mmCIF file of C-alpha atoms in Angstrom:
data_model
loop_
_atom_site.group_PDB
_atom_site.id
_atom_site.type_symbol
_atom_site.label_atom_id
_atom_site.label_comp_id
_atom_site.label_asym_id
_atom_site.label_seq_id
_atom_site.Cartn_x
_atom_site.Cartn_y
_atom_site.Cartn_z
ATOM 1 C CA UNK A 50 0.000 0.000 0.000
ATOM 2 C CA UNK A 51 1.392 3.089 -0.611
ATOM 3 C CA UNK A 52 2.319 5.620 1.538
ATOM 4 C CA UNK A 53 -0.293 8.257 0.831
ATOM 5 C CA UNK A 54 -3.216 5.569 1.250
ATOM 6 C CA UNK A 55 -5.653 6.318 3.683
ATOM 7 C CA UNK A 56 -5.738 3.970 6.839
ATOM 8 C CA UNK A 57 -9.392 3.170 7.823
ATOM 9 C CA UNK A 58 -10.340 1.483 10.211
ATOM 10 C CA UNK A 59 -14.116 -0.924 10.020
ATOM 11 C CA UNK A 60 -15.647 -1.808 12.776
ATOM 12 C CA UNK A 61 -18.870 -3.328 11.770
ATOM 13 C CA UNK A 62 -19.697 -4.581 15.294
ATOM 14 C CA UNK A 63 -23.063 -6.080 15.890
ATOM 15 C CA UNK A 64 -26.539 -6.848 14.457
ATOM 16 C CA UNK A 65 -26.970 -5.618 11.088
ATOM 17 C CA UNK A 66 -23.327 -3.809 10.933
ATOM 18 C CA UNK A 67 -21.614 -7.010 9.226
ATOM 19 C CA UNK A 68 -24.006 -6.446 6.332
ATOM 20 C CA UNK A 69 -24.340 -3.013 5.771
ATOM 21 C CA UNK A 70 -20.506 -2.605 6.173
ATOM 22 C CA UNK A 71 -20.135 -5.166 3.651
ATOM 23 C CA UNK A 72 -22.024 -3.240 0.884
ATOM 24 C CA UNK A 73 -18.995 -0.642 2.078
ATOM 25 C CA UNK A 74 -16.817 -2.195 1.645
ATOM 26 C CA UNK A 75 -17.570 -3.273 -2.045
ATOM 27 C CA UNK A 76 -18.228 0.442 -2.606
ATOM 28 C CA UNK A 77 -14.483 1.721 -1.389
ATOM 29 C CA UNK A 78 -13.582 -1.150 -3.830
ATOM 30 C CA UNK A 79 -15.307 1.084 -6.352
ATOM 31 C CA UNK A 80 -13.504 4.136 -5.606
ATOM 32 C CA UNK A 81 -10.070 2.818 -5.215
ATOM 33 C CA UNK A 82 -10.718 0.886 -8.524
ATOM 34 C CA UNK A 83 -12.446 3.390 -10.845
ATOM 35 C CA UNK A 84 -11.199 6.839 -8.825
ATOM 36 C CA UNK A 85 -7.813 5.951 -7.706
ATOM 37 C CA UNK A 86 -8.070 6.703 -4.455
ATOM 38 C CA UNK A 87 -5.922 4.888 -1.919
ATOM 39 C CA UNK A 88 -7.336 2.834 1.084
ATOM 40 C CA UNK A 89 -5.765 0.799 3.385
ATOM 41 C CA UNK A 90 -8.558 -1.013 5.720
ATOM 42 C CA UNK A 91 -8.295 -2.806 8.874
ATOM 43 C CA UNK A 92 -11.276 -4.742 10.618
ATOM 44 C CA UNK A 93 -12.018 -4.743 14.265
ATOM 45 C CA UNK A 94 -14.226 -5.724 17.104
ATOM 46 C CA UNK A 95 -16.671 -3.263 19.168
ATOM 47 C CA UNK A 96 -19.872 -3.769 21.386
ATOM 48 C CA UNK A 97 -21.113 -6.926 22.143
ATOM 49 C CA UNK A 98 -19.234 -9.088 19.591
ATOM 50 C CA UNK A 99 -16.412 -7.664 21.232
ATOM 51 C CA UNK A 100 -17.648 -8.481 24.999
ATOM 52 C CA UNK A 101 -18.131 -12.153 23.367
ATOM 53 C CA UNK A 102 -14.891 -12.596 22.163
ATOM 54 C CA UNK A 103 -12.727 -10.767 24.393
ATOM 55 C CA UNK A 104 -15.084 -10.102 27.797
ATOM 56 C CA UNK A 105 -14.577 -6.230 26.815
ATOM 57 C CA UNK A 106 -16.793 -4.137 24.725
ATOM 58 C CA UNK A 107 -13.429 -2.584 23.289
ATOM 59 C CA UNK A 108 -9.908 -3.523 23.636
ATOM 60 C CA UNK A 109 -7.748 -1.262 24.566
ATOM 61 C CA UNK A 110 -5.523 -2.825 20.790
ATOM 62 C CA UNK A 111 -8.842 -1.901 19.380
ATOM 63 C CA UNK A 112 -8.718 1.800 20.776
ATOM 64 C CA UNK A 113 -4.962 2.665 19.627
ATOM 65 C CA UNK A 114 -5.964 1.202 16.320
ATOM 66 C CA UNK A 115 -8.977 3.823 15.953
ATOM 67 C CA UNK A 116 -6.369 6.402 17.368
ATOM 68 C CA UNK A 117 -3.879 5.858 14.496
ATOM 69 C CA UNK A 118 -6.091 5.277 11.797
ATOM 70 C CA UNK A 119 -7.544 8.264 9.279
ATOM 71 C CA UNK A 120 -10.613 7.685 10.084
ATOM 72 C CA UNK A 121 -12.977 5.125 11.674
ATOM 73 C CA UNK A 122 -16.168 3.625 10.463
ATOM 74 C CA UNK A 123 -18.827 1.956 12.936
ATOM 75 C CA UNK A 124 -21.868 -0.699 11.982
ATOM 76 C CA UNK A 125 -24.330 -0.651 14.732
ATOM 77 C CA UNK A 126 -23.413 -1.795 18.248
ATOM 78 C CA UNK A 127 -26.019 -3.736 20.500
ATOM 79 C CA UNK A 128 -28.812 -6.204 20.785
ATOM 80 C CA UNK A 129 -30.790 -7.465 23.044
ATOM 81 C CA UNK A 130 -28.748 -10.543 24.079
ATOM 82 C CA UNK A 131 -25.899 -8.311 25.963
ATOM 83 C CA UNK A 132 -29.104 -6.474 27.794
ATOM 84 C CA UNK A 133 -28.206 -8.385 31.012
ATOM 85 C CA UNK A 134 -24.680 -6.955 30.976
ATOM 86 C CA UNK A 135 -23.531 -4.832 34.066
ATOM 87 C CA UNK A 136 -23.237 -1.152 32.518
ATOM 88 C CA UNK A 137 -19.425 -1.424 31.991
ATOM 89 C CA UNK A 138 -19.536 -4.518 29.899
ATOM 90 C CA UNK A 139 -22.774 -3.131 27.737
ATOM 91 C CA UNK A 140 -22.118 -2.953 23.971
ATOM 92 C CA UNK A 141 -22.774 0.902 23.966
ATOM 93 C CA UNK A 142 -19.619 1.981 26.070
ATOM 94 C CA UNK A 143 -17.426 0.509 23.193
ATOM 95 C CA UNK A 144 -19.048 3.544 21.173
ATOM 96 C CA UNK A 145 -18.571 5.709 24.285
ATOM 97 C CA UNK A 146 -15.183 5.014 24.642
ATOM 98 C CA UNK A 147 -14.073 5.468 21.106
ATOM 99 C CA UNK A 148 -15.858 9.148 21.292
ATOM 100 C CA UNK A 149 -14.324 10.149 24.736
ATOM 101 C CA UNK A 150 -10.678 8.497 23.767
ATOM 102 C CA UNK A 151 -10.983 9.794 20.319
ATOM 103 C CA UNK A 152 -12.070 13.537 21.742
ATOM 104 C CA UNK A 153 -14.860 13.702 19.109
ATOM 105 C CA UNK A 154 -16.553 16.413 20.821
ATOM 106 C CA UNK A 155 -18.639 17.444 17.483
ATOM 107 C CA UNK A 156 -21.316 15.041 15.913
ATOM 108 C CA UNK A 157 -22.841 15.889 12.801
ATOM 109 C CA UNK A 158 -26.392 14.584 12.088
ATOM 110 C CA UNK A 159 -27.355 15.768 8.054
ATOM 111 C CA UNK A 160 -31.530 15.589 8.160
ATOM 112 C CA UNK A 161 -31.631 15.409 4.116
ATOM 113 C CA UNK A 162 -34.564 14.690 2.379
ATOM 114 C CA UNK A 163 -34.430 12.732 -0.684
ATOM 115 C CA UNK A 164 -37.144 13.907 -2.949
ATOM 116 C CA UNK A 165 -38.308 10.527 -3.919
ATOM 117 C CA UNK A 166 -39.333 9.897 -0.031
ATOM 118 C CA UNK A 167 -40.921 12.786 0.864
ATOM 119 C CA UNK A 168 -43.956 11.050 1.008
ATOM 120 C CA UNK A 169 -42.249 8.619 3.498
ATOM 121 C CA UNK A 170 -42.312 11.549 6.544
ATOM 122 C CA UNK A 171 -45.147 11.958 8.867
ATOM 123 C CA UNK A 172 -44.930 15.287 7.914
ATOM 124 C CA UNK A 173 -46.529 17.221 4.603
ATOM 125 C CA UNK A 174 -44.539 16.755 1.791
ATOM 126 C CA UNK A 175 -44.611 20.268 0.826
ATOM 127 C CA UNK A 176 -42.801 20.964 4.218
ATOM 128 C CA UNK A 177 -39.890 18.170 4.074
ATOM 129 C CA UNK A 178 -39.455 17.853 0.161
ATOM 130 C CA UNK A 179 -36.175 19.483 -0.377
ATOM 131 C CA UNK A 180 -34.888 19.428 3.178
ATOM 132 C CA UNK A 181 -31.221 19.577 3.988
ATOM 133 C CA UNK A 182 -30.170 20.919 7.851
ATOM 134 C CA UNK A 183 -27.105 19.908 9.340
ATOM 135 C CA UNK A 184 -27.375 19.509 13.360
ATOM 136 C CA UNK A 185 -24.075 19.874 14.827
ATOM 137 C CA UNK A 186 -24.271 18.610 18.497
ATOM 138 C CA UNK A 187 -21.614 18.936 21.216
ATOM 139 C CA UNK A 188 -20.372 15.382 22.581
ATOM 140 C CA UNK A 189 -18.382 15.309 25.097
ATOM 141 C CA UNK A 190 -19.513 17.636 27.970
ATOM 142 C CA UNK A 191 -22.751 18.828 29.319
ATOM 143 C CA UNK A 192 -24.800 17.096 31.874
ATOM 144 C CA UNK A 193 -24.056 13.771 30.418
ATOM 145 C CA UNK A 194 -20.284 14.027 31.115
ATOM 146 C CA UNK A 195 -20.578 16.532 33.985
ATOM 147 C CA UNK A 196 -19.672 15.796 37.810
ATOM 148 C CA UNK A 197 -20.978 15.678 40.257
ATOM 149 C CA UNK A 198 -23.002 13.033 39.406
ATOM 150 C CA UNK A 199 -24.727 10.077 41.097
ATOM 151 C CA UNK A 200 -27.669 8.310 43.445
ATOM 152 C CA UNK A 201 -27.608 9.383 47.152
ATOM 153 C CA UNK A 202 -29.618 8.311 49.999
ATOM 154 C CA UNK A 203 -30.488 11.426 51.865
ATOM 155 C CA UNK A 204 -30.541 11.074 56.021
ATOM 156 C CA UNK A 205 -34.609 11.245 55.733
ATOM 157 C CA UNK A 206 -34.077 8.023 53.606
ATOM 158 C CA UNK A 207 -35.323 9.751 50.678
ATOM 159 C CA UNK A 208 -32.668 9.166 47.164
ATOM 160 C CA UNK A 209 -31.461 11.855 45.153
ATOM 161 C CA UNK A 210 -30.272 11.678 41.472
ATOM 162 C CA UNK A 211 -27.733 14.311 40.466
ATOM 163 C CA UNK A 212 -26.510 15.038 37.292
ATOM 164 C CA UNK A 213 -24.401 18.373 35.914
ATOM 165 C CA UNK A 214 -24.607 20.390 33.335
ATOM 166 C CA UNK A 215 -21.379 22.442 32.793
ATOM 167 C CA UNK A 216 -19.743 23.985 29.871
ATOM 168 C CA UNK A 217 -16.577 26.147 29.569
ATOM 169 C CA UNK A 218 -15.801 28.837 26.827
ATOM 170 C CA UNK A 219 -13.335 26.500 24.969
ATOM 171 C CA UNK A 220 -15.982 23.445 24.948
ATOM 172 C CA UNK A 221 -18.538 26.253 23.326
ATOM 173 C CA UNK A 222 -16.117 27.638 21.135
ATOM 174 C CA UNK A 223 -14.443 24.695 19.292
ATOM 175 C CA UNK A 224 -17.671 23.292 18.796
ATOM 176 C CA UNK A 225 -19.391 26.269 17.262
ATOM 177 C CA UNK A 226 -16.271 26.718 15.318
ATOM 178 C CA UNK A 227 -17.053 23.410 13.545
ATOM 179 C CA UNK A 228 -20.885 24.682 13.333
ATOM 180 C CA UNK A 229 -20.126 28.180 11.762
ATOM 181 C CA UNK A 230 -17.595 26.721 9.251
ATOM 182 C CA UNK A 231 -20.057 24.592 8.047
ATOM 183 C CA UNK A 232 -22.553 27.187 7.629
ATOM 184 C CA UNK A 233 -20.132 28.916 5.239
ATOM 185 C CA UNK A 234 -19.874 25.878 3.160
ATOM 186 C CA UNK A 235 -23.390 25.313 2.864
ATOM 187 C CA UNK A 236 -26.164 28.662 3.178
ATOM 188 C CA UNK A 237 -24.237 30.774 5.620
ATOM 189 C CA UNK A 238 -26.820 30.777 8.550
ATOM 190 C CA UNK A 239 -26.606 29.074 11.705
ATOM 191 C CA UNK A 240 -29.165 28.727 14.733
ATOM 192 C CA UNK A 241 -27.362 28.078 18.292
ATOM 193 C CA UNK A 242 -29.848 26.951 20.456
ATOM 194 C CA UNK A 243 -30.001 26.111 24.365
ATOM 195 C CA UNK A 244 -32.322 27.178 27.172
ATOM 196 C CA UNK A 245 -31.051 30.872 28.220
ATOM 197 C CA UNK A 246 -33.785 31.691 29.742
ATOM 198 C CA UNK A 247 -34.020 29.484 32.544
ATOM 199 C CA UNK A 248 -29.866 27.918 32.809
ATOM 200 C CA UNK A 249 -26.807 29.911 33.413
ATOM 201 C CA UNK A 250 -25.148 27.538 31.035
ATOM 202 C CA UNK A 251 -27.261 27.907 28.435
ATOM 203 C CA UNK A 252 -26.388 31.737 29.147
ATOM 204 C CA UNK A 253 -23.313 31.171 28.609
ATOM 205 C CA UNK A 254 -23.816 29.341 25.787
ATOM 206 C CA UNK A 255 -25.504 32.081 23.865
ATOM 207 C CA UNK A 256 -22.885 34.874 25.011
ATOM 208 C CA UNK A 257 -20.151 32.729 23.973
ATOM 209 C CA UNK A 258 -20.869 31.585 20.111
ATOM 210 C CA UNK A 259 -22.601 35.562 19.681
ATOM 211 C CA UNK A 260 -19.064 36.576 20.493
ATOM 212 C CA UNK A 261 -17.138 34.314 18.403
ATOM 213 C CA UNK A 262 -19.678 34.948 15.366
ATOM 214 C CA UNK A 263 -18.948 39.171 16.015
ATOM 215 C CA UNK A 264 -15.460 38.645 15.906
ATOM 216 C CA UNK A 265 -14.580 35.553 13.275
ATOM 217 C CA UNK A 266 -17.624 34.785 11.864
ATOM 218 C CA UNK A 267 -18.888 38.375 11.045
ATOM 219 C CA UNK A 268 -20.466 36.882 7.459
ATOM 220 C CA UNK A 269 -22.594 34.149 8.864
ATOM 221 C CA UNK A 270 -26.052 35.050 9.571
ATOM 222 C CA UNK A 271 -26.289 34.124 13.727
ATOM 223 C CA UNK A 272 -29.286 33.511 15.492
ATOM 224 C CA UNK A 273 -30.453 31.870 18.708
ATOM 225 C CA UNK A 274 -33.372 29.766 19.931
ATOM 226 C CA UNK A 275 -34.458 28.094 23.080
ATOM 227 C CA UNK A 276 -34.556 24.449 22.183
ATOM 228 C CA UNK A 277 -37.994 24.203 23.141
ATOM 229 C CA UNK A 278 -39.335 26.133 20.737
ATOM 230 C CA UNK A 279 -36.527 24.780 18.040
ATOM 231 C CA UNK A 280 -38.199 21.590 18.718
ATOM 232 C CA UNK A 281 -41.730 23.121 17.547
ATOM 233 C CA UNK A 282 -40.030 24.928 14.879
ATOM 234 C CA UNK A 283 -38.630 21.376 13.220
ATOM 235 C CA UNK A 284 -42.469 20.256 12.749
ATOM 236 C CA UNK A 285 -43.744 23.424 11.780
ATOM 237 C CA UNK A 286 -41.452 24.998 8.890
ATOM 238 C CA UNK A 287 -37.896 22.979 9.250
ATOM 239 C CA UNK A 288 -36.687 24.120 6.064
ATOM 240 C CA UNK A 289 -36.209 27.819 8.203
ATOM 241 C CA UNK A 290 -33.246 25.822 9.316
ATOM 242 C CA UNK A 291 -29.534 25.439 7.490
ATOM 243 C CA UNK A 292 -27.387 24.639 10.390
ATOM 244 C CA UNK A 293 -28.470 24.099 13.828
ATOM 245 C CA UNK A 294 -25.106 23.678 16.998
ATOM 246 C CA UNK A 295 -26.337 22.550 20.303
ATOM 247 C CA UNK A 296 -25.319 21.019 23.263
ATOM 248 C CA UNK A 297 -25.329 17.489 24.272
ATOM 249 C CA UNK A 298 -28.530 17.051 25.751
ATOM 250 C CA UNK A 299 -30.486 19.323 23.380
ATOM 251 C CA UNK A 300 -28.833 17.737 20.308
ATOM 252 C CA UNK A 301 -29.886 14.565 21.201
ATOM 253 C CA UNK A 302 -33.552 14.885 21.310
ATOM 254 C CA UNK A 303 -33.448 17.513 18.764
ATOM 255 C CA UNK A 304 -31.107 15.679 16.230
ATOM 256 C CA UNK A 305 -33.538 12.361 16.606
ATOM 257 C CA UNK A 306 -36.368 15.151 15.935
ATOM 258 C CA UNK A 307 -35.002 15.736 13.259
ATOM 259 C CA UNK A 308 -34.193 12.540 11.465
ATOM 260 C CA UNK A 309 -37.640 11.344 11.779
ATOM 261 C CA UNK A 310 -38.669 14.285 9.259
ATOM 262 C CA UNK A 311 -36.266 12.101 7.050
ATOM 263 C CA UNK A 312 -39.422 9.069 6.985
ATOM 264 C CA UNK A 313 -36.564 6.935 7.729
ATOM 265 C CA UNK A 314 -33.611 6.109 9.885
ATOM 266 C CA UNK A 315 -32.275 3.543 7.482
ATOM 267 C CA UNK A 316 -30.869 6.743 5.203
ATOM 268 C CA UNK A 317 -29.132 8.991 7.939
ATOM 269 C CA UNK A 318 -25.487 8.797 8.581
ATOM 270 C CA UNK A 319 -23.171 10.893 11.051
ATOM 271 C CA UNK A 320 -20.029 11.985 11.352
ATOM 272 C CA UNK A 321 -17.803 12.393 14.805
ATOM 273 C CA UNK A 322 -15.335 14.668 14.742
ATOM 274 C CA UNK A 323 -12.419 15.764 16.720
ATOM 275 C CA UNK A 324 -10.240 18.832 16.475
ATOM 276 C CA UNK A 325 -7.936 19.679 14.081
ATOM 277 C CA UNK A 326 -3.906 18.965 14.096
ATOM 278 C CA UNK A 327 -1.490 21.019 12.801
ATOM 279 C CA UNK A 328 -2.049 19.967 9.452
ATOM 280 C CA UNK A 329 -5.935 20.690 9.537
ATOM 281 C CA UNK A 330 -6.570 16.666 10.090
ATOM 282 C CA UNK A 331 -9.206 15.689 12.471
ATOM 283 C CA UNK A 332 -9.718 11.813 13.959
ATOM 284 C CA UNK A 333 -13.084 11.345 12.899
ATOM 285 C CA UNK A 334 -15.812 8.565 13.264
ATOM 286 C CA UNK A 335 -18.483 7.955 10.912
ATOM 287 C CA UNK A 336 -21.685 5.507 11.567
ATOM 288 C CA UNK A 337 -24.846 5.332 10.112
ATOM 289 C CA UNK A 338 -27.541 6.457 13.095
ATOM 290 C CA UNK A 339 -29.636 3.158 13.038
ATOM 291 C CA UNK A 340 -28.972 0.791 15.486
ATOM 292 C CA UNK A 341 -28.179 -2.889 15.395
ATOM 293 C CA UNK A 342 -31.651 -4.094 14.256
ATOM 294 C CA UNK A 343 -31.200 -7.497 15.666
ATOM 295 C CA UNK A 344 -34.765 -8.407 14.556
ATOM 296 C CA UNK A 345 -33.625 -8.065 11.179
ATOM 297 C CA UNK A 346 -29.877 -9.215 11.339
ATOM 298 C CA UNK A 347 -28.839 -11.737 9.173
ATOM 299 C CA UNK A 348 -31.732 -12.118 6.895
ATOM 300 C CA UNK A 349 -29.806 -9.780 4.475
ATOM 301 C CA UNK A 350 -32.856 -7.250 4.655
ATOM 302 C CA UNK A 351 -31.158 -4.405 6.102
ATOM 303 C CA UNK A 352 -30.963 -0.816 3.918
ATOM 304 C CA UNK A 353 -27.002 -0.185 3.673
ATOM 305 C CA UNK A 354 -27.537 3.390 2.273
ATOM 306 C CA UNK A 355 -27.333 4.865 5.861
ATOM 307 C CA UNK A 356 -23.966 3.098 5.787
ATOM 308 C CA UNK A 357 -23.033 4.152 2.857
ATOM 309 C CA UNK A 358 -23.772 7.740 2.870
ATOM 310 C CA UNK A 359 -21.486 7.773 6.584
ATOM 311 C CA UNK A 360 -18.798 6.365 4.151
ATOM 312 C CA UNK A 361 -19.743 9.236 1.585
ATOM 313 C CA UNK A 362 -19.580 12.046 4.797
ATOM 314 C CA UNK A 363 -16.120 10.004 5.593
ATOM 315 C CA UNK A 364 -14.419 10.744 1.620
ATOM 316 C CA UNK A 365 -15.979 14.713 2.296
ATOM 317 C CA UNK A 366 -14.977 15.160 5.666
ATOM 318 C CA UNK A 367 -11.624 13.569 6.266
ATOM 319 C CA UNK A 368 -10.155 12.704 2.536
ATOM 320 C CA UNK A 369 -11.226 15.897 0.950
ATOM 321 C CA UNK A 370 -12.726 14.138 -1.398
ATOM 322 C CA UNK A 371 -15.973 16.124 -2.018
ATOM 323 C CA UNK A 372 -16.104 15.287 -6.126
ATOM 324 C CA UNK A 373 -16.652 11.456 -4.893
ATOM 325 C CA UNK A 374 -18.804 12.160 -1.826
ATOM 326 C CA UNK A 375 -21.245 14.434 -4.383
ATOM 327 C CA UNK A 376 -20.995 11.020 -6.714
ATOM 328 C CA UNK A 377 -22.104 8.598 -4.271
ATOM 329 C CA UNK A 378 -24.858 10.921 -2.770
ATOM 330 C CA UNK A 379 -26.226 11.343 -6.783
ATOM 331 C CA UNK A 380 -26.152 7.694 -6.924
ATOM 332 C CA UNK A 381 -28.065 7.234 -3.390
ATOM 333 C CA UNK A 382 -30.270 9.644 -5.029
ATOM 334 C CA UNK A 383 -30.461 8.290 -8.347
ATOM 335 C CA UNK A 384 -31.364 4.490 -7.300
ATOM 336 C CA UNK A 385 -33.752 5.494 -4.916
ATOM 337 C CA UNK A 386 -35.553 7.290 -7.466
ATOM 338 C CA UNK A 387 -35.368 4.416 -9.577
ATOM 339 C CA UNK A 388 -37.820 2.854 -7.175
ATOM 340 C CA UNK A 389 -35.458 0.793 -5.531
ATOM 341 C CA UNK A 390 -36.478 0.135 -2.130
ATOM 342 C CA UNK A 391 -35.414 -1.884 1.066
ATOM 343 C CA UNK A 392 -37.978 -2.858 3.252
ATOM 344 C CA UNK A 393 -37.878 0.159 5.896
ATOM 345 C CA UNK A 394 -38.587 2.661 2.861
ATOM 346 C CA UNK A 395 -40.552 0.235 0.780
ATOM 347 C CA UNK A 396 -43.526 2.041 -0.756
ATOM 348 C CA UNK A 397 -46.094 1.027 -3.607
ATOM 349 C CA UNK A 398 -45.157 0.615 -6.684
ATOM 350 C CA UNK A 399 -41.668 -0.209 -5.949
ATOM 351 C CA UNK A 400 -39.427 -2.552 -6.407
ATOM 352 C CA UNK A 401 -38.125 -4.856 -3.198
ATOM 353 C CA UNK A 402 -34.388 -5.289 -2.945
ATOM 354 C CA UNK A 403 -31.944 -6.728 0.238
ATOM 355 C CA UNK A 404 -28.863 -5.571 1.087
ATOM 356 C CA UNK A 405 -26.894 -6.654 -1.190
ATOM 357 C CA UNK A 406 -29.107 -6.143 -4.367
ATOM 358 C CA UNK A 407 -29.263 -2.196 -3.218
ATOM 359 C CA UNK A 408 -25.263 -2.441 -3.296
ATOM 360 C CA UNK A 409 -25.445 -3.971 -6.548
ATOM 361 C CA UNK A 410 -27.807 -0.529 -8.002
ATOM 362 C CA UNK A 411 -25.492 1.605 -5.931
ATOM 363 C CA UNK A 412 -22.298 0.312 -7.921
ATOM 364 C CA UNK A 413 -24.302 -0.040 -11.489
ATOM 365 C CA UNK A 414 -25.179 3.471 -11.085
ATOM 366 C CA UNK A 415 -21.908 4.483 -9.904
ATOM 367 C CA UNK A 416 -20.633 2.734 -12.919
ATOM 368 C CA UNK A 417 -22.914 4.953 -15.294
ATOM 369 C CA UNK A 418 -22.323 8.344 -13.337
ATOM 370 C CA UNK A 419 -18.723 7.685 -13.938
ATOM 371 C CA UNK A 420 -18.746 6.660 -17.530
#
């Protein structure tokens, strides 16, 4: 391999992962065959494949692999038959780890609508058809991360939960860094939202990214939002929105909000990013946002697009590669409004492919976009 290929490492972990990720994997083929582009993949264990095998739901060989490759990309983690586990053996920390050890402290949830499943949202078409917002969501602090945290038993014998929420300038900043960049790449407006009005962090919040827009970001069109009423605003008129940065617990709920205008999880990826080295290169994890789908695993059922449009945020994001990631989206596009359907977006009239048939359209229409 030579020097200048691109180490990624797959970690397909449980569920439907295998299968999706194989329909991946085919498609890198693809590139590095018909684009030239230079890959060099590695496979590894995470959740509860990884408990199975090694008692762990990541290794710590697994974790300095993700650390020194380009980029990671993730399957699905979970299922019901690790349920059981104590909470430091479930399949989930694997993910949780790889974020915190990574320091991916910005997630990036695309709610795109694909204009042959508009009808597919719960919503009017008129008011998803065409959609395209970019939630960028802050990972790595807020009250899920904060201390102190815990269950006490009070001397009256009643318990108390406590959980933090705490943010520092630098956690606001690099994240709506991130946020406002990408609203220059794509139509140069950003929402921040939080809860102002009721949390001194949220405060904070607001006071922080208004100052960083004022003094870097003086071309970006800044406004703000309460994330309650951001949450009405996503069912009412979503297509007010271009990019939206939050915080942990408000993107969330908000980027889940969000995907369901989609009609369907099977088509959203994300990207996890970290910050930036010296040479502008981020570690970055990509993973579609479904989850394992261990009611459907192994039937060969499972709609890989999700997958593969992670892989297509993955050539954007961390290669550069924003000709190919534009090509694979167009074919996405294209096959779905062929009528090609899996069974999560089937609809009437269409026709009903598996995994690896939808691979198959994805690579004949590659083939013809590239001809």
């Amino acid at each position: 391999m030579s020097s200048n290929s691109k180490k990624i490492l797959i970690l397909a972990g449980d569920g439907i992962g295998p299968e999706v990720m194989g329909e991946v994997k085919r498609t890198l083929g693809w590139f590095e065959k018909r684009r030239g582009s230079g890959f060099e993949t590695e496979d590894g264990l995470v959740g509860g494949c990884s408990f199975d095998k090694h008692g762990v739901p990541l290794t710590d060989e697994t974790m300095q692999k993700a650390i020194d490759a380009d980029a990671v990309l993730l399957g699905a983690v979970g299922g019901p038959k690790w349920d059981n586990l104590p909470f430091k053996d479930k399949p989930e920390r694997g993910l949780l780890r790889l974020r915190k050890d990574m320091e991916l402290f910005a997630n990036l949830r695309p709610a795109l609508v694909f204009d042959a499943l508009a009808e597919a949202s719960s919503l009017k078409t008129e008011l998803v058809k065409g959609l395209d917002i970019m939630i960028v969501r802050e990972l790595t602090g807020g009250v899920y991360f904060g201390s102190p945290r815990g269950i006490e038993t009070l001397p009256n014998g009643e318990r108390r939960g406590i959980n933090t929420q705490v943010y520092t300038t630098s956690e606001i900043q690099r994240v709506a860094r991130v946020a406002f960049e990408l609203a220059r790449k794509r139509g140069n407006k950003l929402c921040s939202v939080e809860k102002a009005n009721v949390m001194e962090s949220g405060v904070l919040w607001r006071e922080e990214v208004q100052k960083l827009g004022d003094t870097e970001y003086k071309d970006v069109q800044l406004s703000h939002m309460y994330a309650d009423n951001c949450a009405m605003q996503l069912v009412r008129q979503p297509k007010q929105f271009d990019v939206i940065v939050t915080d942990n617990l408000f993107g969330d709920l908000l980027s889940d909000c969000a995907a369901m205008l989609t009609g369907s999880l099977g088509m959203l990826p994300s990207a996890s990013l970290g910050a930036a080295d010296k040479g502008g290169k981020r570690k970055a994890l990509y993973e579609p946002v479904h989850g394992s789908a261990p009611d459907i695993a192994g039937q060969g059922k499972a709609n890989p697009l999700a997958c593969l449009l992670s892989l297509s945020m993955m050539l954007r994001y961390s290669f550069d590669q924003g000709e190919d990631a534009d090509l694979l989206e167009k074919a996405a596009n294209n096959v779905v409004a062929k009528g090609f359907r899996t069974g999560d977006i089937m609809a009437p009239g269409c026709t009903l492919v598996g995994t690896k048939e939808m691979g198959d359209e994805i690579l004949k229409e590659l083939d013809r976009l590239a001809a």
